[in-house]
């Protein structure tokens, strides 16, 4: 009787120690589901989802506050990936948040720019270079095409230029052909 | 010599009518300098070279037009002397049919060379010689266009024992390597010995298909005295000219995926590339021309040695044009090549062959039928893939699964499409899936950079806010210090005194 109680007690202490140790040692920092959602989002940081950026939107999805179909730059493929990750039904993009557009980058007309720095403050990825009363320019490589620099510009010198297909970014197209419907003679 | 007797057969592959004899009846022809040369800047794998000339510049033959940008890049030289007319986007021989940056050169017909600088590689040392090759403009002329200095240079970690010369030329119709061996055999052998010593290889094996007996005879006569150079005849089974397939045929060594042949002590060069390296080092001539096969449905099929940038139309005109007019041309071989979107393009480093399409190539393309899972494609696949599975996954955009089935091991040889009884354009699906996957991974990289920059910006804004708050607090604290309050009181007293004086003055008035 006593031995069995002691054995149980001993086991309880050992298991308790192991669990306690691992809960401290192997603690998962941050919420892994947020990271996973964030890695699906296109990182445009455009705020069309009504959240200030991709991470806040990911957090809202994880908490169940936001729907999965609020990200126009992610497009249909993005919604599908989110649906699979969250284990929910796919639903079409909510068009009140905007529509999916081909990727574009901002371009500053340097002759018109007055150097007010308002666009620099608006850019979520610091992709605009310039200083007060100096001409500004976009760092093409870093621009995500979020369009957040357009409204603050007082002289409307920023335009969005879509990235055209060229020999470098060209992709092989999906093969399109019609499946033969005519009945071909079969020789037996 | 025992190794040389044995042939290791790879799985699958196909046997077709090689149709090589139609373009080997005539010798290689050189054309007069054309009235205009169009040089695309992107003619190789890697970075686009940096332009070194301006519009209106006078250049000499062999002068640098664009310099290699970084290590994975190749230079471009003026193929003849003349004036730079323009730098603009023009059509290039590419399956997209999209224009790209090209330099247009108007030859002055003097064909005046820049001072040639042959490389004394024995005196200079191998490492410095290979560095010089970076700006030789030499790329793999078999069609892959991989910068050659990279293949010569990476032998520090794993010494190269065997140099394999790819003379298989396995695709039907193409004969440019065959004709080169027949007519430039001497240069080729000198080049082989040179590259062998640059690599430090102990032996060289030339791999040649058994459908080129003339070239075989010429080369084997030339190497009789060379103890370290051997020739090995491989059977005509397409794709024997693929690098990994040829190595297996010759040595029985299987290069596992994601590894290079150099890790197994083997390096491979195409015959035309060897001759280009020889001409650069011994004669100081950069890569300026190549041999192109013009064949198929054409009046007088033959091989031409032409300057890079020569208009393709001038070659087709010289052959007498198409026998049956259909204006359809294929660049590369009939198996792996692509339909040229336009013939208003110029000869580039990758253009080994242009086939004028035979009527049956266009008309006989039967309509595709559903896949019946006969697995003939799996039997034909030389890379031992499951083409029918890859087809399902590519067709339904299941790219992750396609990658798990080793989509990127596919060499796009086209054997599966060739044997498919349902006429499904399988390779087109693999190409589609591959380019989608590549585009997705680029987008992912860009998104990662954007995330990092956004995180940093948020961090920076918070830091600035904190710093501002600290500064304000400090200022406030300074204002409330004793000295400051004393100072303020003194000022206030002075003001009060002044106000009193004003009042007194008013009273006096």
GROMACS .gro file of C-alpha atoms in nm, chain B residues 177-390:
model
  214
  365UNK     CA    1   2.902   2.046  -8.421
  366UNK     CA    2   2.932   1.768  -8.679
  367UNK     CA    3   3.049   2.014  -8.945
  368UNK     CA    4   3.282   2.187  -8.702
  369UNK     CA    5   3.454   1.854  -8.628
  370UNK     CA    6   3.483   1.777  -8.997
  371UNK     CA    7   3.629   2.114  -9.095
  372UNK     CA    8   3.796   2.255  -8.781
  373UNK     CA    9   3.933   1.931  -8.634
  374UNK     CA   10   4.284   2.072  -8.585
  375UNK     CA   11   4.165   2.371  -8.382
  376UNK     CA   12   3.943   2.140  -8.180
  377UNK     CA   13   4.226   1.905  -8.082
  378UNK     CA   14   4.457   2.196  -7.992
  379UNK     CA   15   4.171   2.342  -7.790
  380UNK     CA   16   4.108   2.013  -7.612
  381UNK     CA   17   4.473   1.989  -7.507
  382UNK     CA   18   4.466   2.349  -7.388
  383UNK     CA   19   4.147   2.310  -7.183
  384UNK     CA   20   4.273   1.979  -7.045
  385UNK     CA   21   4.584   2.151  -6.909
  386UNK     CA   22   4.383   2.447  -6.778
  387UNK     CA   23   4.162   2.207  -6.584
  388UNK     CA   24   4.452   1.985  -6.482
  389UNK     CA   25   4.259   1.685  -6.615
  390UNK     CA   26   4.445   1.360  -6.675
  391UNK     CA   27   4.241   1.244  -6.969
  392UNK     CA   28   3.985   1.361  -7.222
  393UNK     CA   29   3.704   1.154  -7.367
  394UNK     CA   30   3.519   1.278  -7.671
  395UNK     CA   31   3.164   1.143  -7.674
  396UNK     CA   32   3.021   1.118  -8.024
  397UNK     CA   33   2.701   0.955  -8.154
  398UNK     CA   34   2.738   0.671  -8.405
  399UNK     CA   35   2.547   0.866  -8.671
  400UNK     CA   36   2.852   1.087  -8.744
  401UNK     CA   37   3.103   0.845  -8.903
  402UNK     CA   38   3.281   1.117  -9.106
  403UNK     CA   39   3.349   1.335  -8.805
  404UNK     CA   40   3.448   1.028  -8.602
  405UNK     CA   41   3.705   0.927  -8.862
  406UNK     CA   42   3.860   1.273  -8.887
  407UNK     CA   43   3.884   1.316  -8.510
  408UNK     CA   44   4.014   0.966  -8.440
  409UNK     CA   45   4.286   1.013  -8.705
  410UNK     CA   46   4.387   1.339  -8.540
  411UNK     CA   47   4.413   1.192  -8.189
  412UNK     CA   48   4.616   0.885  -8.281
  413UNK     CA   49   4.930   1.042  -8.136
  414UNK     CA   50   4.759   1.185  -7.829
  415UNK     CA   51   4.782   0.938  -7.545
  416UNK     CA   52   4.546   1.123  -7.311
  417UNK     CA   53   4.267   1.200  -7.560
  418UNK     CA   54   4.020   0.923  -7.640
  419UNK     CA   55   3.704   0.908  -7.844
  420UNK     CA   56   3.403   0.701  -7.750
  421UNK     CA   57   3.113   0.625  -7.978
  422UNK     CA   58   2.774   0.628  -7.812
  423UNK     CA   59   2.454   0.490  -7.964
  424UNK     CA   60   2.212   0.730  -8.128
  425UNK     CA   61   1.950   0.750  -7.856
  426UNK     CA   62   1.804   1.089  -7.784
  427UNK     CA   63   1.890   1.262  -7.539
  428UNK     CA   64   2.246   1.126  -7.527
  429UNK     CA   65   2.381   1.479  -7.555
  430UNK     CA   66   2.238   1.589  -7.220
  431UNK     CA   67   2.536   1.638  -6.987
  432UNK     CA   68   2.434   1.387  -6.719
  433UNK     CA   69   2.317   1.130  -6.975
  434UNK     CA   70   2.644   1.152  -7.170
  435UNK     CA   71   2.852   1.115  -6.854
  436UNK     CA   72   2.655   0.801  -6.769
  437UNK     CA   73   2.693   0.662  -7.121
  438UNK     CA   74   3.068   0.713  -7.109
  439UNK     CA   75   3.164   0.649  -6.746
  440UNK     CA   76   2.864   0.481  -6.591
  441UNK     CA   77   2.867   0.752  -6.323
  442UNK     CA   78   2.530   0.877  -6.206
  443UNK     CA   79   2.545   1.240  -6.103
  444UNK     CA   80   2.295   1.268  -5.820
  445UNK     CA   81   2.058   1.559  -5.821
  446UNK     CA   82   2.168   1.902  -5.699
  447UNK     CA   83   2.529   1.804  -5.762
  448UNK     CA   84   2.755   1.915  -6.039
  449UNK     CA   85   2.969   1.683  -6.246
  450UNK     CA   86   3.278   1.870  -6.122
  451UNK     CA   87   3.216   1.721  -5.777
  452UNK     CA   88   3.279   1.383  -5.939
  453UNK     CA   89   3.599   1.504  -6.106
  454UNK     CA   90   3.433   1.546  -6.445
  455UNK     CA   91   3.389   1.861  -6.651
  456UNK     CA   92   3.213   1.880  -6.984
  457UNK     CA   93   3.241   2.122  -7.274
  458UNK     CA   94   3.077   2.138  -7.613
  459UNK     CA   95   3.309   2.118  -7.916
  460UNK     CA   96   3.225   2.471  -8.034
  461UNK     CA   97   3.301   2.613  -7.688
  462UNK     CA   98   3.642   2.441  -7.691
  463UNK     CA   99   3.728   2.603  -8.024
  464UNK     CA  100   3.613   2.944  -7.891
  465UNK     CA  101   3.838   2.908  -7.583
  466UNK     CA  102   4.129   2.806  -7.808
  467UNK     CA  103   4.082   3.108  -8.034
  468UNK     CA  104   4.065   3.343  -7.735
  469UNK     CA  105   4.377   3.216  -7.560
  470UNK     CA  106   4.603   3.139  -7.856
  471UNK     CA  107   4.488   3.406  -8.103
  472UNK     CA  108   4.346   3.666  -7.864
  473UNK     CA  109   4.010   3.666  -8.039
  474UNK     CA  110   3.698   3.716  -7.830
  475UNK     CA  111   3.376   3.524  -7.901
  476UNK     CA  112   3.247   3.697  -8.215
  477UNK     CA  113   3.089   3.432  -8.433
  478UNK     CA  114   2.941   3.085  -8.434
  479UNK     CA  115   2.826   2.809  -8.666
  480UNK     CA  116   2.450   2.792  -8.726
  481UNK     CA  117   2.259   2.515  -8.903
  482UNK     CA  118   1.982   2.634  -9.132
  483UNK     CA  119   1.784   2.326  -9.228
  484UNK     CA  120   1.447   2.161  -9.268
  485UNK     CA  121   1.201   2.276  -9.528
  486UNK     CA  122   1.456   2.492  -9.707
  487UNK     CA  123   1.593   2.499 -10.061
  488UNK     CA  124   1.962   2.456  -9.980
  489UNK     CA  125   2.013   2.351  -9.616
  490UNK     CA  126   2.365   2.405  -9.483
  491UNK     CA  127   2.580   2.542  -9.202
  492UNK     CA  128   2.695   2.902  -9.184
  493UNK     CA  129   2.968   3.061  -8.983
  494UNK     CA  130   2.833   3.408  -8.909
  495UNK     CA  131   2.904   3.702  -8.681
  496UNK     CA  132   2.680   3.743  -8.380
  497UNK     CA  133   2.412   3.995  -8.462
  498UNK     CA  134   2.373   3.888  -8.826
  499UNK     CA  135   2.006   3.911  -8.928
  500UNK     CA  136   1.852   3.565  -8.950
  501UNK     CA  137   1.666   3.672  -9.262
  502UNK     CA  138   1.993   3.715  -9.454
  503UNK     CA  139   2.081   3.349  -9.379
  504UNK     CA  140   1.741   3.224  -9.489
  505UNK     CA  141   1.765   3.435  -9.803
  506UNK     CA  142   2.107   3.287  -9.883
  507UNK     CA  143   1.970   2.932  -9.862
  508UNK     CA  144   1.711   3.023 -10.122
  509UNK     CA  145   1.422   3.042  -9.879
  510UNK     CA  146   1.155   2.791  -9.782
  511UNK     CA  147   1.059   2.511 -10.017
  512UNK     CA  148   0.697   2.524  -9.908
  513UNK     CA  149   0.612   2.864  -9.769
  514UNK     CA  150   0.463   2.856  -9.421
  515UNK     CA  151   0.679   3.120  -9.247
  516UNK     CA  152   0.725   2.894  -8.945
  517UNK     CA  153   1.073   2.855  -8.802
  518UNK     CA  154   1.198   2.663  -8.501
  519UNK     CA  155   1.507   2.770  -8.309
  520UNK     CA  156   1.708   2.484  -8.160
  521UNK     CA  157   1.614   2.126  -8.233
  522UNK     CA  158   1.270   1.983  -8.307
  523UNK     CA  159   1.258   1.823  -7.960
  524UNK     CA  160   1.365   2.104  -7.728
  525UNK     CA  161   1.350   2.409  -7.951
  526UNK     CA  162   1.076   2.668  -7.969
  527UNK     CA  163   0.884   2.833  -8.248
  528UNK     CA  164   1.042   3.168  -8.331
  529UNK     CA  165   0.774   3.436  -8.279
  530UNK     CA  166   0.935   3.632  -8.564
  531UNK     CA  167   1.231   3.589  -8.797
  532UNK     CA  168   1.317   3.957  -8.759
  533UNK     CA  169   1.586   3.856  -8.509
  534UNK     CA  170   1.961   3.816  -8.516
  535UNK     CA  171   2.202   3.528  -8.459
  536UNK     CA  172   2.296   3.501  -8.091
  537UNK     CA  173   2.532   3.284  -7.889
  538UNK     CA  174   2.252   3.035  -7.819
  539UNK     CA  175   2.135   2.997  -8.177
  540UNK     CA  176   2.280   2.662  -8.288
  541UNK     CA  177   2.011   2.573  -8.539
  542UNK     CA  178   1.708   2.717  -8.713
  543UNK     CA  179   1.469   2.469  -8.869
  544UNK     CA  180   1.223   2.580  -9.129
  545UNK     CA  181   0.918   2.380  -9.022
  546UNK     CA  182   0.823   2.089  -9.246
  547UNK     CA  183   0.452   2.090  -9.334
  548UNK     CA  184   0.394   1.776  -9.124
  549UNK     CA  185   0.544   1.948  -8.817
  550UNK     CA  186   0.259   2.198  -8.817
  551UNK     CA  187  -0.031   2.011  -8.975
  552UNK     CA  188   0.016   1.669  -8.827
  553UNK     CA  189  -0.009   1.799  -8.472
  554UNK     CA  190  -0.308   1.595  -8.368
  555UNK     CA  191  -0.549   1.728  -8.115
  556UNK     CA  192  -0.466   1.618  -7.762
  557UNK     CA  193  -0.684   1.351  -7.602
  558UNK     CA  194  -0.727   1.275  -7.234
  559UNK     CA  195  -0.447   1.092  -7.053
  560UNK     CA  196  -0.513   0.719  -7.039
  561UNK     CA  197  -0.241   0.644  -6.784
  562UNK     CA  198  -0.054   0.412  -7.017
  563UNK     CA  199   0.278   0.519  -6.856
  564UNK     CA  200   0.461   0.520  -7.189
  565UNK     CA  201   0.601   0.857  -7.084
  566UNK     CA  202   0.750   0.703  -6.769
  567UNK     CA  203   0.919   0.438  -6.981
  568UNK     CA  204   1.064   0.702  -7.211
  569UNK     CA  205   1.180   0.943  -6.938
  570UNK     CA  206   1.562   0.941  -6.924
  571UNK     CA  207   1.559   1.105  -6.578
  572UNK     CA  208   1.335   0.834  -6.427
  573UNK     CA  209   1.056   1.074  -6.339
  574UNK     CA  210   0.682   1.006  -6.337
  575UNK     CA  211   0.572   1.234  -6.623
  576UNK     CA  212   0.203   1.142  -6.591
  577UNK     CA  213   0.198   1.247  -6.222
  578UNK     CA  214   0.386   1.567  -6.300
   0.00000   0.00000   0.00000
